[in-house]
CSV table of N, CA and C and ligand atoms in Angstrom, one decimal:
chain,number,residue,atom,x,y,z
H,1,MET,N,10.0,-5.9,-6.2
H,1,MET,CA,9.8,-4.6,-5.9
H,1,MET,C,8.7,-5.1,-4.6
H,2,ASP,N,7.9,-4.2,-4.0
H,2,ASP,CA,7.0,-4.3,-2.1
H,2,ASP,C,6.0,-4.9,-2.7
H,3,THR,N,5.8,-6.4,-2.6
H,3,THR,CA,4.7,-7.1,-2.3
H,3,THR,C,4.3,-7.0,-0.5
H,4,HIS,N,3.2,-7.1,-1.1
H,4,HIS,CA,2.2,-7.2,0.2
H,4,HIS,C,1.5,-9.1,0.0
H,5,GLU,N,0.9,-9.6,1.6
H,5,GLU,CA,1.3,-11.0,1.8
H,5,GLU,C,-0.5,-10.6,2.4
H,6,TYR,N,-1.2,-11.4,1.6
H,6,TYR,CA,-2.7,-12.1,2.9
H,6,TYR,C,-3.0,-13.7,2.6
H,7,ASN,N,-2.8,-14.0,3.8
H,7,ASN,CA,-2.7,-15.4,3.7
H,7,ASN,C,-4.0,-15.9,3.4
H,8,ALA,N,-5.1,-16.5,3.3
H,8,ALA,CA,-5.9,-17.6,3.9
H,8,ALA,C,-5.9,-19.3,3.4
H,9,ASP,N,-6.8,-20.1,3.6
H,9,ASP,CA,-6.6,-21.4,3.1
H,9,ASP,C,-5.8,-21.8,3.1
H,10,GLU,N,-6.2,-21.3,1.1
H,10,GLU,CA,-5.8,-22.2,0.8
H,10,GLU,C,-5.0,-21.4,-0.6
H,11,ILE,N,-4.8,-20.6,-1.0
H,11,ILE,CA,-4.1,-19.5,-1.4
H,11,ILE,C,-3.8,-18.2,-0.8
H,12,THR,N,-2.2,-18.4,-1.4
H,12,THR,CA,-1.7,-16.4,-0.1
H,12,THR,C,-2.2,-15.4,-1.7
H,13,VAL,N,-2.7,-14.4,-1.3
H,13,VAL,CA,-2.9,-12.7,-2.2
H,13,VAL,C,-1.7,-12.5,-2.7
H,14,LEU,N,-1.2,-11.4,-2.8
H,14,LEU,CA,0.3,-11.0,-3.3
H,14,LEU,C,-0.5,-9.4,-3.9
H,15,TRP,N,0.2,-8.6,-3.6
H,15,TRP,CA,-0.6,-6.7,-3.8
H,15,TRP,C,0.9,-6.0,-3.4
H,16,LYS,N,0.9,-4.8,-5.3
H,16,LYS,CA,2.2,-5.1,-5.5
H,16,LYS,C,1.7,-3.4,-5.0
H,17,PRO,N,2.2,-2.7,-4.1
H,17,PRO,CA,1.3,-1.5,-3.9
H,17,PRO,C,2.0,-0.6,-5.1
H,18,LYS,N,2.8,-0.6,-5.4
H,18,LYS,CA,3.8,1.2,-6.7
H,18,LYS,C,2.7,0.2,-8.0
H,19,VAL,N,2.0,-1.2,-8.2
H,19,VAL,CA,1.5,-1.1,-9.6
H,19,VAL,C,0.2,-0.9,-9.7
H,20,CYS,N,-1.0,-1.3,-8.7
H,20,CYS,CA,-1.6,-0.4,-8.2
H,20,CYS,C,-2.3,0.6,-8.5
H,21,ILE,N,-3.7,1.0,-9.6
H,21,ILE,CA,-3.6,2.0,-10.1
H,21,ILE,C,-5.1,2.4,-9.3
H,22,ARG,N,-5.3,2.1,-8.1
H,22,ARG,CA,-6.3,1.9,-7.5
H,22,ARG,C,-7.7,2.6,-8.4
H,23,ALA,N,-8.3,1.5,-8.8
H,23,ALA,CA,-9.0,1.4,-10.6
H,23,ALA,C,-10.2,1.5,-9.4
H,24,GLY,N,-10.6,0.9,-8.7
H,24,GLY,CA,-11.1,-0.7,-7.4
H,24,GLY,C,-12.3,-0.7,-8.0
H,25,VAL,N,-12.0,-2.4,-9.4
H,25,VAL,CA,-12.4,-3.3,-9.4
H,25,VAL,C,-12.7,-4.7,-7.7
H,26,CYS,N,-10.6,-4.3,-7.3
H,26,CYS,CA,-11.1,-5.9,-6.2
H,26,CYS,C,-12.5,-5.2,-4.8
H,27,VAL,N,-12.3,-3.9,-5.2
H,27,VAL,CA,-13.6,-3.0,-3.7
H,27,VAL,C,-14.8,-3.1,-4.6
H,28,LYS,N,-14.9,-3.8,-5.8
H,28,LYS,CA,-16.5,-3.3,-6.3
H,28,LYS,C,-17.0,-5.3,-6.6
H,29,MET,N,-16.1,-5.9,-6.9
H,29,MET,CA,-16.1,-6.9,-6.8
H,29,MET,C,-16.0,-7.6,-5.3
H,30,LEU,N,-15.3,-7.5,-4.6
H,30,LEU,CA,-15.3,-8.0,-3.2
H,30,LEU,C,-15.7,-6.9,-2.1
H,31,PRO,N,-16.6,-6.2,-1.8
H,31,PRO,CA,-16.5,-5.4,-1.0
H,31,PRO,C,-16.3,-5.9,0.7
H,32,LYS,N,-16.9,-6.9,1.0
H,32,LYS,CA,-16.1,-7.8,2.5
H,32,LYS,C,-14.5,-7.6,2.4
H,33,VAL,N,-14.8,-7.9,1.3
H,33,VAL,CA,-13.0,-9.0,1.0
H,33,VAL,C,-12.0,-7.5,1.2
H,34,TYR,N,-11.9,-6.5,0.2
H,34,TYR,CA,-10.9,-4.8,0.0
H,34,TYR,C,-12.0,-3.4,0.4
H,35,ASN,N,-11.2,-3.2,1.5
H,35,ASN,CA,-11.8,-1.8,2.2
H,35,ASN,C,-10.1,-1.0,1.6
H,36,PRO,N,-9.7,-0.1,1.3
H,36,PRO,CA,-9.5,0.5,1.7
H,36,PRO,C,-9.2,1.8,3.2
H,37,ILE,N,-9.7,1.4,3.5
H,37,ILE,CA,-9.8,2.4,4.9
H,37,ILE,C,-9.3,1.4,6.0
H,38,ASP,N,-9.5,0.1,5.7
H,38,ASP,CA,-9.2,-0.5,6.9
H,38,ASP,C,-8.2,-1.3,7.0
H,39,ARG,N,-7.7,-1.6,8.0
H,39,ARG,CA,-5.9,-2.5,8.4
H,39,ARG,C,-6.5,-3.7,8.7
H,40,PRO,N,-5.7,-5.1,8.6
H,40,PRO,CA,-5.3,-4.6,6.8
H,40,PRO,C,-7.1,-4.4,6.0
H,41,TRP,N,-6.6,-4.1,4.9
H,41,TRP,CA,-7.5,-3.4,3.7
H,41,TRP,C,-7.7,-4.6,2.5
H,42,ILE,N,-7.8,-5.7,2.9
H,42,ILE,CA,-7.1,-6.9,2.3
H,42,ILE,C,-8.2,-7.8,3.4
H,43,LYS,N,-8.4,-8.7,3.5
H,43,LYS,CA,-9.5,-9.7,4.3
H,43,LYS,C,-9.8,-10.6,3.5
H,44,THR,N,-8.9,-12.1,3.5
H,44,THR,CA,-9.0,-12.9,3.2
H,44,THR,C,-10.5,-13.5,3.3
H,45,GLU,N,-10.3,-13.7,4.7
H,45,GLU,CA,-11.4,-14.4,5.3
H,45,GLU,C,-12.6,-14.4,4.6
H,46,ASN,N,-13.3,-13.6,3.9
H,46,ASN,CA,-13.9,-12.9,4.1
H,46,ASN,C,-14.3,-13.6,2.6
H,47,ALA,N,-14.1,-14.2,1.7
H,47,ALA,CA,-14.4,-15.0,0.4
H,47,ALA,C,-13.5,-16.2,0.8
H,48,THR,N,-14.1,-17.4,-0.7
H,48,THR,CA,-13.5,-18.3,-0.9
H,48,THR,C,-12.8,-18.2,-1.7
H,49,ALA,N,-11.3,-19.0,-1.8
H,49,ALA,CA,-10.3,-19.4,-2.8
H,49,ALA,C,-10.8,-19.1,-4.4
H,50,GLU,N,-12.4,-19.9,-4.6
H,50,GLU,CA,-12.9,-19.0,-6.0
H,50,GLU,C,-13.0,-17.6,-6.3
H,51,GLU,N,-13.6,-17.0,-5.2
H,51,GLU,CA,-14.1,-16.1,-5.4
H,51,GLU,C,-13.0,-15.1,-5.5
H,52,LEU,N,-12.0,-14.8,-4.6
H,52,LEU,CA,-10.3,-14.5,-4.5
H,52,LEU,C,-9.8,-14.7,-6.1
H,53,LYS,N,-9.5,-15.9,-6.0
H,53,LYS,CA,-8.8,-15.9,-8.0
H,53,LYS,C,-10.0,-14.7,-8.7
H,54,ASP,N,-10.7,-15.5,-9.2
H,54,ASP,CA,-11.6,-14.9,-10.2
H,54,ASP,C,-11.7,-13.5,-10.0
H,55,GLN,N,-11.6,-12.9,-8.5
H,55,GLN,CA,-11.5,-11.2,-9.1
H,55,GLN,C,-9.5,-11.1,-9.1
H,56,ILE,N,-9.0,-11.5,-8.2
H,56,ILE,CA,-7.7,-11.4,-8.8
H,56,ILE,C,-7.3,-11.1,-10.2
H,57,THR,N,-8.1,-12.6,-11.4
H,57,THR,CA,-7.1,-12.4,-12.8
H,57,THR,C,-7.8,-10.7,-13.1
H,58,LYS,N,-9.6,-9.7,-13.0
H,58,LYS,CA,-9.5,-9.5,-13.1
H,58,LYS,C,-9.0,-7.4,-13.3
H,59,CYS,N,-7.8,-8.0,-11.8
H,59,CYS,CA,-7.1,-7.0,-11.4
H,59,CYS,C,-6.8,-5.9,-12.9
H,60,PRO,N,-7.2,-4.7,-12.9
H,60,PRO,CA,-6.4,-4.2,-14.7
H,60,PRO,C,-5.6,-3.7,-14.5
H,61,SER,N,-4.1,-4.5,-13.0
H,61,SER,CA,-3.2,-3.0,-13.1
H,61,SER,C,-2.0,-4.3,-12.7
H,62,GLY,N,-2.5,-5.1,-12.8
H,62,GLY,CA,-1.8,-6.7,-12.5
H,62,GLY,C,-1.0,-6.6,-10.9
H,63,ALA,N,-1.8,-5.6,-10.3
H,63,ALA,CA,-1.3,-5.6,-8.9
H,63,ALA,C,-1.7,-6.1,-7.7
H,64,LEU,N,-2.3,-7.4,-8.3
H,64,LEU,CA,-2.7,-8.6,-7.6
H,64,LEU,C,-2.4,-10.0,-8.0
H,65,SER,N,-1.8,-11.1,-7.5
H,65,SER,CA,-1.3,-11.5,-8.0
H,65,SER,C,-2.6,-12.5,-6.3
H,66,TYR,N,-1.6,-14.1,-6.8
H,66,TYR,CA,-1.7,-15.0,-5.7
H,66,TYR,C,-1.4,-16.0,-6.1
H,67,LYS,N,-0.4,-16.7,-4.9
H,67,LYS,CA,0.0,-18.2,-4.8
H,67,LYS,C,-0.8,-19.5,-4.1
H,68,LEU,N,-0.6,-20.5,-4.1
H,68,LEU,CA,-1.5,-21.9,-3.9
H,68,LEU,C,-0.5,-22.6,-2.6
H,69,ASN,N,-0.9,-22.6,-1.4
H,69,ASN,CA,-0.3,-22.9,-0.8
H,69,ASN,C,-0.6,-23.7,-0.5
H,70,SER,N,1.2,-24.0,-0.3
H,70,SER,CA,0.8,-26.5,-0.5
H,70,SER,C,0.8,-26.4,1.1
C,101,LIG,S1,-7.9,-3.5,-9.5
C,101,LIG,FE1,-6.3,-3.7,-8.4
C,101,LIG,S2,-5.6,-1.6,-9.3
C,101,LIG,FE2,-7.4,-2.0,-9.1
C,101,LIG,S3,-7.5,-1.2,-6.7
C,101,LIG,FE3,-7.8,-3.6,-6.6
C,101,LIG,S4,-5.7,-3.5,-6.4
C,101,LIG,FE4,-5.7,-1.8,-7.2
């Protein structure tokens, strides 16, 4: 499935647009990172890896996930 990758220092955020239900949980939790009208719409540099991980686990659809950079 189509997956977009957004690289940060410690982690890479993965987003599957076809799974996203546009619930906006990510936008409400981290508005400096997630801005649907901007490109790229996910700006990983505006939060810490911990903040990103905490938010990603709360995505209700599973569209967001992450992998640790080695
Ligand atoms: S929280 Fe998940 S489902 Fe909701 S808009 Fe963000 S990525 Fe999409």
